Short mmCIF file of C-alpha atoms and ligand atoms in Angstrom, two decimals:
data_model
loop_
_atom_site.label_atom_id
_atom_site.label_comp_id
_atom_site.label_asym_id
_atom_site.label_seq_id
_atom_site.Cartn_x
_atom_site.Cartn_y
_atom_site.Cartn_z
CA MET K 1 66.97 161.96 94.62
CA ASN K 2 63.39 160.78 94.73
CA TYR K 3 60.96 160.08 91.92
CA TYR K 4 57.25 160.77 91.84
CA SER K 5 54.58 159.21 89.70
CA LEU K 6 53.21 161.49 86.98
CA ASN K 7 49.76 160.26 88.05
CA ASN K 8 50.32 161.29 91.67
CA PRO K 9 52.95 163.86 92.63
CA ASP K 10 52.66 163.04 96.34
CA THR K 11 54.17 159.55 96.47
CA PHE K 12 57.93 159.17 96.23
CA VAL K 13 60.34 156.30 95.68
CA ASP K 14 64.13 156.26 95.37
CA PHE K 15 66.13 155.21 92.30
CA LYS K 16 66.36 151.60 93.43
CA GLU K 17 62.64 151.19 93.85
CA ALA K 18 61.86 153.05 90.63
CA THR K 19 64.25 150.73 88.77
CA ILE K 20 62.83 147.53 90.24
CA ARG K 21 59.22 148.61 89.75
CA GLY K 22 59.60 150.17 86.32
CA GLN K 23 56.21 151.83 86.54
CA ALA K 24 54.41 153.25 89.58
CA PRO K 25 51.57 151.11 91.00
CA ASP K 26 49.13 153.79 89.75
CA LYS K 27 50.52 153.13 86.21
CA GLY K 28 52.22 156.56 86.12
CA LEU K 29 55.75 157.13 84.84
CA TYR K 30 58.39 158.04 87.41
CA PHE K 31 59.87 161.53 87.18
CA PRO K 32 62.77 163.07 89.17
CA GLU K 33 61.63 165.43 91.93
CA ARG K 34 64.19 168.03 90.75
CA ILE K 35 66.54 168.48 87.82
CA PRO K 36 70.11 168.93 89.04
CA PRO K 37 71.88 171.81 87.22
CA ILE K 38 75.20 170.86 85.59
CA PRO K 39 77.98 172.41 87.72
CA ALA K 40 79.65 175.35 85.92
CA GLY K 41 83.06 173.68 86.23
CA LEU K 42 81.84 170.59 84.46
CA LEU K 43 80.58 172.60 81.48
CA ARG K 44 83.85 174.54 81.35
CA ASP K 45 85.94 171.34 81.36
CA LEU K 46 83.53 169.41 79.14
CA LYS K 47 85.93 168.96 76.22
CA THR K 48 88.79 167.59 78.29
CA LEU K 49 86.98 165.42 80.84
CA PRO K 50 87.40 161.67 80.34
CA ARG K 51 84.09 160.24 79.12
CA GLU K 52 83.66 157.93 82.11
CA ASP K 53 84.11 160.75 84.62
CA LEU K 54 81.69 162.94 82.71
CA ALA K 55 79.01 160.24 82.58
CA PHE K 56 79.52 159.42 86.25
CA ARG K 57 79.06 163.06 87.28
CA ILE K 58 75.90 163.41 85.19
CA ILE K 59 74.15 160.32 86.55
CA ARG K 60 75.38 160.52 90.15
CA PRO K 61 72.66 162.90 91.45
CA TYR K 62 69.91 160.78 89.88
CA VAL K 63 71.13 157.60 91.54
CA GLY K 64 71.58 159.21 94.96
CA ASN K 65 72.85 156.88 97.64
CA THR K 66 71.22 153.73 96.25
CA LEU K 67 74.56 152.63 94.74
CA PRO K 68 78.04 152.99 96.26
CA GLU K 69 80.31 155.31 94.24
CA SER K 70 82.70 152.52 93.25
CA ASP K 71 79.89 150.33 91.90
CA LEU K 72 78.33 153.23 90.03
CA HIS K 73 81.71 154.04 88.50
CA ARG K 74 82.14 150.46 87.32
CA ILE K 75 78.59 150.33 85.93
CA VAL K 76 79.03 153.59 84.02
CA ALA K 77 82.39 152.44 82.61
CA GLU K 78 80.91 149.13 81.41
CA THR K 79 77.87 150.92 79.96
CA ILE K 80 79.87 153.18 77.63
CA ASN K 81 82.84 150.99 76.67
CA PHE K 82 82.44 151.65 72.94
CA ASP K 83 82.66 154.67 70.61
CA PHE K 84 80.15 157.49 70.09
CA PRO K 85 81.69 159.34 67.13
CA LEU K 86 80.29 162.58 65.72
CA VAL K 87 80.93 162.18 61.99
CA PRO K 88 80.66 165.00 59.41
CA VAL K 89 78.24 164.30 56.57
CA ILE K 90 79.85 166.14 53.68
CA PRO K 91 78.40 166.50 50.17
CA SER K 92 81.16 165.42 47.76
CA ASN K 93 81.14 168.83 46.02
CA ALA K 94 81.57 170.79 49.29
CA SER K 95 84.58 171.53 51.45
CA PRO K 96 84.76 169.93 54.92
CA ALA K 97 84.93 173.41 56.46
CA ASP K 98 81.40 174.11 55.18
CA THR K 99 79.86 171.05 56.84
CA THR K 100 76.49 171.86 58.37
CA ILE K 101 75.33 168.32 59.21
CA PHE K 102 76.94 165.70 61.41
CA SER K 103 75.86 162.21 62.40
CA LEU K 104 76.13 161.09 66.00
CA GLU K 105 76.69 157.38 65.54
CA LEU K 106 75.11 155.46 68.40
CA PHE K 107 75.43 152.00 66.83
CA HIS K 108 78.89 150.95 67.92
CA GLY K 109 77.66 148.89 70.88
CA PRO K 110 77.15 145.12 70.99
CA THR K 111 73.68 145.05 69.38
CA LEU K 112 74.26 147.94 66.96
CA ALA K 113 71.59 150.34 68.22
CA PHE K 114 71.45 153.13 70.80
CA LYS K 115 69.32 151.00 73.13
CA ASP K 116 72.54 149.28 74.24
CA VAL K 117 73.33 152.26 76.48
CA GLY K 118 70.09 152.16 78.47
CA ALA K 119 69.95 148.36 78.56
CA ARG K 120 73.55 147.96 79.74
CA PHE K 121 73.11 150.52 82.48
CA MET K 122 69.77 149.17 83.66
CA SER K 123 70.83 145.51 83.68
CA ARG K 124 73.86 146.26 85.83
CA CYS K 125 71.89 148.44 88.27
CA LEU K 126 69.23 145.78 88.60
CA ALA K 127 71.82 143.05 89.12
CA TYR K 128 73.25 145.10 91.98
CA PHE K 129 69.86 145.84 93.55
CA VAL K 130 68.75 142.20 93.60
CA ARG K 131 72.15 140.70 94.49
CA ASN K 132 70.94 139.52 97.90
CA ASN K 133 67.58 138.24 96.72
CA THR K 134 66.94 134.66 97.66
CA ARG K 135 64.46 134.26 94.80
CA PRO K 136 65.73 134.46 91.23
CA VAL K 137 64.47 137.50 89.32
CA THR K 138 62.57 137.12 86.07
CA VAL K 139 62.86 140.04 83.64
CA LEU K 140 59.91 139.91 81.27
CA VAL K 141 59.93 142.11 78.18
CA ALA K 142 58.10 142.48 74.86
CA THR K 143 60.07 143.76 71.88
CA SER K 144 59.31 145.12 68.43
CA GLY K 145 62.96 144.55 67.48
CA ASP K 146 65.84 146.47 69.02
CA THR K 147 64.89 146.35 72.70
CA GLY K 148 65.01 142.54 72.83
CA GLY K 149 68.58 142.24 71.59
CA ALA K 150 69.86 145.06 73.78
CA VAL K 151 68.17 143.66 76.89
CA ALA K 152 69.32 140.11 76.13
CA SER K 153 72.91 141.24 75.66
CA GLY K 154 72.78 143.49 78.75
CA PHE K 155 71.54 140.72 81.07
CA TYR K 156 73.44 137.84 79.49
CA ASP K 157 75.00 135.50 82.05
CA ILE K 158 74.14 137.73 85.04
CA PRO K 159 73.68 135.43 88.07
CA GLY K 160 70.25 135.33 89.68
CA ILE K 161 68.44 136.87 86.70
CA ARG K 162 66.56 135.09 83.96
CA VAL K 163 65.25 137.00 80.96
CA VAL K 164 62.13 136.12 78.99
CA ILE K 165 61.64 138.03 75.74
CA LEU K 166 58.45 137.96 73.69
CA TYR K 167 58.77 138.94 70.05
CA PRO K 168 56.30 138.83 67.13
CA SER K 169 57.16 135.99 64.75
CA GLY K 170 58.21 137.18 61.28
CA LYS K 171 57.95 140.87 62.22
CA VAL K 172 61.51 141.63 63.29
CA SER K 173 64.52 141.86 60.95
CA SER K 174 66.72 138.77 60.61
CA VAL K 175 69.65 140.39 62.41
CA GLN K 176 67.35 141.49 65.23
CA GLU K 177 65.96 137.96 65.56
CA LEU K 178 69.41 136.36 65.72
CA GLN K 179 70.50 138.83 68.39
CA LEU K 180 67.75 137.75 70.73
CA THR K 181 67.50 134.04 69.95
CA THR K 182 71.12 132.87 69.86
CA LEU K 183 72.49 133.74 73.31
CA GLY K 184 71.01 130.90 75.35
CA LYS K 185 72.01 130.50 79.02
CA ASN K 186 69.71 132.75 81.10
CA ILE K 187 67.98 134.27 78.03
CA THR K 188 64.82 132.70 76.56
CA ALA K 189 63.09 133.98 73.44
CA LEU K 190 59.39 133.32 73.03
CA GLU K 191 58.29 133.62 69.41
CA VAL K 192 54.69 134.74 69.47
CA ASP K 193 52.46 133.96 66.53
CA GLY K 194 50.98 137.45 66.54
CA SER K 195 51.84 141.17 66.57
CA PHE K 196 53.96 143.33 68.89
CA ASP K 197 50.69 144.51 70.47
CA ASP K 198 49.87 140.86 71.34
CA CYS K 199 53.30 140.48 72.97
CA GLN K 200 52.84 143.66 74.97
CA ARG K 201 49.33 142.67 76.08
CA MET K 202 50.54 139.25 77.27
CA VAL K 203 53.35 140.85 79.27
CA LYS K 204 50.94 143.31 80.87
CA GLU K 205 48.61 140.48 81.84
CA ALA K 206 51.49 138.65 83.50
CA PHE K 207 52.31 141.72 85.59
CA ALA K 208 48.67 141.98 86.67
CA ASP K 209 48.35 138.26 87.52
CA PRO K 210 48.63 137.54 91.29
CA THR K 211 49.37 133.83 90.78
CA VAL K 212 52.38 134.55 88.63
CA ASN K 213 53.59 137.36 90.89
CA ASN K 214 53.35 135.17 93.98
CA ALA K 215 55.37 132.44 92.33
CA LEU K 216 58.00 134.66 90.71
CA PHE K 217 59.89 137.89 91.39
CA LEU K 218 58.84 139.58 88.17
CA THR K 219 60.26 142.83 86.78
CA SER K 220 60.30 144.61 83.43
CA ALA K 221 63.01 146.10 81.21
CA ASN K 222 60.56 148.39 79.49
CA SER K 223 61.88 151.59 77.90
CA ILE K 224 60.01 153.77 80.38
CA ASN K 225 62.22 152.48 83.22
CA VAL K 226 64.23 155.39 84.69
CA ALA K 227 67.39 153.26 84.60
CA ARG K 228 67.04 153.03 80.82
CA TRP K 229 65.85 156.58 80.26
CA LEU K 230 68.34 158.63 82.30
CA PRO K 231 71.69 157.24 80.99
CA GLN K 232 70.57 158.19 77.47
CA GLN K 233 71.69 161.71 78.43
CA PHE K 234 75.32 160.56 78.22
CA TYR K 235 75.74 160.69 74.48
CA TYR K 236 74.32 164.19 74.15
CA PHE K 237 77.22 165.27 76.37
CA PHE K 238 79.69 163.13 74.38
CA ALA K 239 78.46 164.85 71.21
CA LEU K 240 79.02 168.30 72.72
CA GLN K 241 82.55 167.20 73.68
CA GLN K 242 83.18 166.70 69.97
CA TRP K 243 81.27 169.78 68.76
CA GLN K 244 83.89 172.24 67.46
CA LEU K 245 81.63 175.01 66.17
CA GLU K 246 80.88 178.31 67.77
CA THR K 247 77.08 178.16 68.00
CA PRO K 248 75.28 175.33 69.81
CA PRO K 249 73.89 172.55 67.61
CA VAL K 250 70.38 171.83 66.39
CA ILE K 251 69.75 168.16 67.28
CA SER K 252 67.42 165.90 65.31
CA VAL K 253 66.30 162.71 67.09
CA PRO K 254 64.50 159.86 65.29
CA SER K 255 61.60 159.35 67.69
CA GLY K 256 59.06 156.65 68.43
CA ASN K 257 58.36 156.28 72.12
CA PHE K 258 60.13 159.63 72.76
CA GLY K 259 62.49 158.32 75.47
CA ASN K 260 65.66 159.22 73.62
CA ILE K 261 64.69 162.82 72.83
CA CYS K 262 63.28 163.25 76.33
CA ALA K 263 66.74 162.39 77.73
CA GLY K 264 68.24 165.07 75.47
CA LEU K 265 65.70 167.63 76.64
CA LEU K 266 66.49 166.72 80.24
CA ALA K 267 70.23 167.29 79.61
CA HIS K 268 69.36 170.62 77.99
CA ARG K 269 67.20 171.62 80.96
CA SER K 270 70.12 170.96 83.28
CA GLY K 271 72.30 173.29 81.24
CA LEU K 272 73.67 171.53 78.14
CA PRO K 273 73.92 174.15 75.36
CA VAL K 274 71.62 173.13 72.49
CA ARG K 275 70.00 175.48 69.96
CA HIS K 276 66.90 173.43 69.18
CA PHE K 277 65.56 169.86 69.18
CA ILE K 278 63.69 168.21 66.34
CA ALA K 279 61.61 165.09 66.95
CA ALA K 280 61.86 163.26 63.62
CA CYS K 281 58.91 160.87 63.30
CA ASN K 282 57.77 158.58 60.53
CA THR K 283 54.13 158.35 59.39
CA ASN K 284 53.14 157.78 63.01
CA ASP K 285 52.72 161.51 63.58
CA ILE K 286 50.85 161.84 66.88
CA VAL K 287 53.29 164.40 68.31
CA PRO K 288 53.85 166.47 65.14
CA ALA K 289 50.06 166.70 64.77
CA TYR K 290 49.68 167.69 68.42
CA LEU K 291 52.26 170.49 68.20
CA ARG K 292 50.41 171.81 65.13
CA THR K 293 46.84 171.53 66.35
CA GLY K 294 46.82 171.15 70.14
CA ASP K 295 44.83 167.95 69.62
CA TYR K 296 46.53 164.85 71.09
CA ARG K 297 45.15 161.81 69.38
CA PRO K 298 46.81 158.39 69.89
CA LYS K 299 46.01 155.86 67.17
CA PRO K 300 47.07 152.33 66.23
CA ALA K 301 50.64 152.23 64.94
CA VAL K 302 51.14 152.08 61.16
CA PRO K 303 54.00 149.83 59.95
CA THR K 304 56.85 151.72 58.24
CA LEU K 305 60.45 151.17 57.10
CA SER K 306 61.71 152.71 60.36
CA ASN K 307 59.87 150.11 62.42
CA ALA K 308 61.43 150.97 65.80
CA MET K 309 59.46 154.22 65.61
CA ASP K 310 56.10 152.63 64.83
CA VAL K 311 54.42 153.84 67.99
CA GLY K 312 50.85 155.09 68.09
CA ASN K 313 50.85 156.39 71.66
CA PRO K 314 54.35 157.52 72.66
CA SER K 315 54.70 156.75 76.39
CA ASN K 316 57.46 159.22 77.19
CA PHE K 317 55.77 162.29 75.73
CA VAL K 318 54.11 163.07 79.07
CA ARG K 319 57.61 163.32 80.55
CA ILE K 320 58.47 166.00 77.99
CA LEU K 321 55.34 167.93 78.90
CA GLU K 322 56.29 167.63 82.58
CA LEU K 323 59.71 169.15 81.79
CA PHE K 324 57.82 172.17 80.46
CA HIS K 325 55.24 172.15 83.28
CA GLN K 326 52.45 171.27 80.90
CA GLN K 327 49.85 168.56 80.60
CA LEU K 328 48.00 166.70 77.91
CA PRO K 329 44.64 168.16 76.96
CA ASP K 330 41.64 166.46 78.55
CA PRO K 331 40.09 163.81 76.30
CA GLY K 332 38.10 165.42 73.47
CA LYS K 333 39.62 168.88 74.13
CA THR K 334 42.51 170.70 72.53
CA ARG K 335 45.25 172.54 74.38
CA PHE K 336 48.07 174.28 72.57
CA PRO K 337 51.53 173.72 74.01
CA PHE K 338 53.10 176.86 75.53
CA PRO K 339 55.47 178.94 73.41
CA ASP K 340 58.56 177.88 75.40
CA LEU K 341 57.98 174.31 74.27
CA HIS K 342 57.77 175.40 70.62
CA GLU K 343 60.98 177.38 71.01
CA THR K 344 62.88 174.29 72.17
CA LEU K 345 61.16 171.51 70.27
CA SER K 346 59.64 171.00 66.85
CA ALA K 347 58.37 167.75 65.39
CA VAL K 348 58.02 166.56 61.81
CA SER K 349 56.69 163.50 60.04
CA ILE K 350 58.67 161.87 57.22
CA SER K 351 57.00 159.34 54.89
CA ASP K 352 58.47 156.03 53.67
CA PRO K 353 59.11 157.33 50.11
CA GLU K 354 60.94 160.31 51.62
CA THR K 355 62.94 157.93 53.84
CA ILE K 356 63.99 155.92 50.77
CA ASP K 357 65.01 159.14 48.96
CA SER K 358 66.97 160.25 52.01
CA ILE K 359 68.94 156.96 52.22
CA GLY K 360 69.71 157.14 48.48
CA ASP K 361 70.63 160.83 48.56
CA LEU K 362 72.96 160.42 51.54
CA ASP K 363 74.65 157.50 49.83
CA THR K 364 75.21 159.08 46.41
CA ARG K 365 75.69 162.75 47.35
CA CYS K 366 77.57 162.40 50.67
CA HIS K 367 78.89 158.82 50.60
CA TYR K 368 77.21 158.27 53.94
CA LEU K 369 75.29 155.08 54.64
CA ALA K 370 72.28 155.66 56.87
CA ASP K 371 69.74 153.26 58.30
CA PRO K 372 66.02 154.13 57.84
CA HIS K 373 65.78 155.75 61.31
CA GLY K 374 68.86 157.92 60.82
CA ALA K 375 67.64 158.83 57.33
CA VAL K 376 64.40 160.17 58.84
CA GLY K 377 66.45 162.19 61.34
CA CYS K 378 68.77 163.57 58.69
CA LEU K 379 66.00 164.70 56.33
CA ALA K 380 64.18 166.42 59.19
CA LEU K 381 67.40 168.26 60.05
CA GLN K 382 68.09 169.26 56.44
CA ARG K 383 64.63 170.79 56.17
CA TYR K 384 65.05 172.72 59.40
CA LEU K 385 68.47 174.05 58.40
CA ASN K 386 67.11 175.15 55.02
CA GLN K 387 64.64 177.35 56.87
CA HIS K 388 67.24 178.55 59.39
CA PRO K 389 70.32 179.51 57.39
CA GLY K 390 73.51 179.83 59.42
CA GLU K 391 72.59 177.11 61.91
CA LYS K 392 74.30 173.73 62.07
CA GLY K 393 73.49 170.49 63.76
CA PHE K 394 73.57 166.73 63.98
CA PHE K 395 71.14 163.84 63.80
CA LEU K 396 71.27 160.72 65.93
CA GLU K 397 72.12 157.67 63.83
CA THR K 398 70.28 155.26 66.12
CA ALA K 399 71.06 151.94 64.42
CA HIS K 400 73.66 150.40 62.12
CA PRO K 401 72.33 150.17 58.53
CA VAL K 402 73.14 146.44 58.47
CA LYS K 403 70.36 145.84 61.00
CA PHE K 404 67.97 146.86 58.23
CA TYR K 405 69.88 145.51 55.25
CA ASP K 406 66.68 144.14 53.70
CA THR K 407 65.52 147.77 53.31
CA VAL K 408 68.82 149.53 52.67
CA GLU K 409 70.58 147.21 50.19
CA PRO K 410 67.92 147.46 47.42
CA ILE K 411 68.04 151.28 47.70
CA ILE K 412 71.82 151.61 47.41
CA GLY K 413 72.12 148.70 44.98
CA ARG K 414 74.93 146.86 46.74
CA LYS K 415 75.66 144.71 49.78
CA ILE K 416 76.54 146.27 53.13
CA PRO K 417 79.77 144.83 54.55
CA LEU K 418 79.02 142.82 57.69
CA PRO K 419 80.56 144.00 60.94
CA ALA K 420 82.34 141.18 62.80
CA SER K 421 79.61 140.96 65.44
CA VAL K 422 76.97 140.22 62.79
CA ALA K 423 79.13 137.81 60.82
CA THR K 424 79.53 135.57 63.89
CA LEU K 425 75.79 135.82 64.59
CA LEU K 426 74.92 134.36 61.20
CA ASP K 427 76.70 131.12 62.10
CA LYS K 428 74.69 130.66 65.26
CA LYS K 429 71.55 128.63 65.67
CA LYS K 430 68.26 130.34 66.41
CA ARG K 431 66.57 128.98 69.53
CA SER K 432 63.05 130.10 70.29
CA GLN K 433 59.95 128.62 71.80
CA LYS K 434 56.77 129.15 69.77
CA LEU K 435 53.76 130.52 71.55
CA ALA K 436 50.19 131.24 70.46
CA PRO K 437 49.16 134.84 71.20
CA GLN K 438 47.24 133.81 74.32
CA TYR K 439 48.11 134.78 77.86
CA ASP K 440 47.48 131.26 79.21
CA GLU K 441 50.37 129.98 77.13
CA LEU K 442 52.73 132.56 78.62
CA LYS K 443 51.45 131.83 82.10
CA ASP K 444 52.04 128.08 81.66
CA TYR K 445 55.53 128.77 80.43
CA LEU K 446 56.39 131.11 83.32
CA LEU K 447 55.08 128.71 85.97
CA SER K 448 56.56 125.58 84.45
C1 LIG F 501 63.90 152.52 69.74
C2 LIG F 501 64.46 153.16 68.51
C3 LIG F 501 64.12 154.48 68.11
C4 LIG F 501 63.09 155.30 68.86
O1 LIG F 501 63.56 155.73 70.11
P1 LIG F 501 62.51 156.27 71.20
O2 LIG F 501 63.31 156.49 72.42
O3 LIG F 501 61.49 155.17 71.36
O4 LIG F 501 61.92 157.52 70.65
C5 LIG F 501 64.73 155.03 67.00
N1 LIG F 501 65.61 154.32 66.28
C6 LIG F 501 65.96 153.06 66.60
C7 LIG F 501 66.93 152.34 65.74
C8 LIG F 501 65.41 152.43 67.73
O5 LIG F 501 65.76 151.17 68.04
#
């Protein structure tokens, strides 16, 4: 399998090169040259296939011959060695048989958010690809919260790789901060006295700086990397393994940079039976507005309670358009998406007050504890199902509510019990190096 750049369909790289580079030299996102259909036998045996075999068979064509089968098998097994339960969300006055909404819980991994899957897969692929490098590899990444912890945990203690994470001081939740500052060893956290945008700008400058790139073998663990994007298909298949109902599900995905939902749409395009996808956004409504008006207008991100979705220019949306053979409108013009896109995908925007109501309602009416991102996804699904009676579906619960306890606890009026992994974190000592939001400071650190 080869990958082309969305900015230039004529240059190809294999999976290894796409993983190491992250982004094409022309700044385009990599996209697979073809979408392998799911073999009929695999769909027939879906419910009985062991999860590891299923995941292996899905990702195999995308990896091609860049990884030996035995290594890929090990990597896949290590990537998904935790649970992905599909849990019914049942109003207390209803019977379980009438359940219309389920929650696909993606927070049972080491850092309690779905990004563990992509980060674990990518870190292991990269470790394999650079195993014979004589120079150590530096993975440089900016995080608004969840990416940092997942990447740190994924790369922890991997020989030959050092990880440098930039995060905005005071702008990530306390659990998120502990996850990325307490590991030590080959992981360094740089606490930037600025915003996420500052962190991202500094990282971009480092990648564009010849001095730094001559001195170091620099790579990124950005969410647009194909090795993070593609394995996110796995849990859509795991959900369908657990789906007992006759008609295919409607799937609601809390969306920010649109990588997660794009992986679901890719799985659907290769044959996974899904009725409809909903991109559930917060106030940052660039995509919902585009689907309504044909006018694609990126804008600075607005901070919300579901902060992992505070994205003002969702990078992966162009991949979704590519799946439907469409393109963004030219600047200043409008272009309505084709009907087949509307049939498969709708997008809605949920406000912070609605998110708070959704968390409270799920807690009191269904005894289900949701995090702010899952609550956005659930409300979007409820609204869709109200307009489409007879359909059923699930939302992706993308993070454990404890990661956002500062938001959730005041709404539900009680403490959230700490999972063991968080309880041990709280005893650890935060280690970070403070940095002013200037590129020279990062450069000095990297070259020191
Ligand atoms: C990153 C993240 C999202 C958004 O996922 P995208 O792939 O960027 O759309 C949603 N919820 C949580 C908890 C996240 O960490």
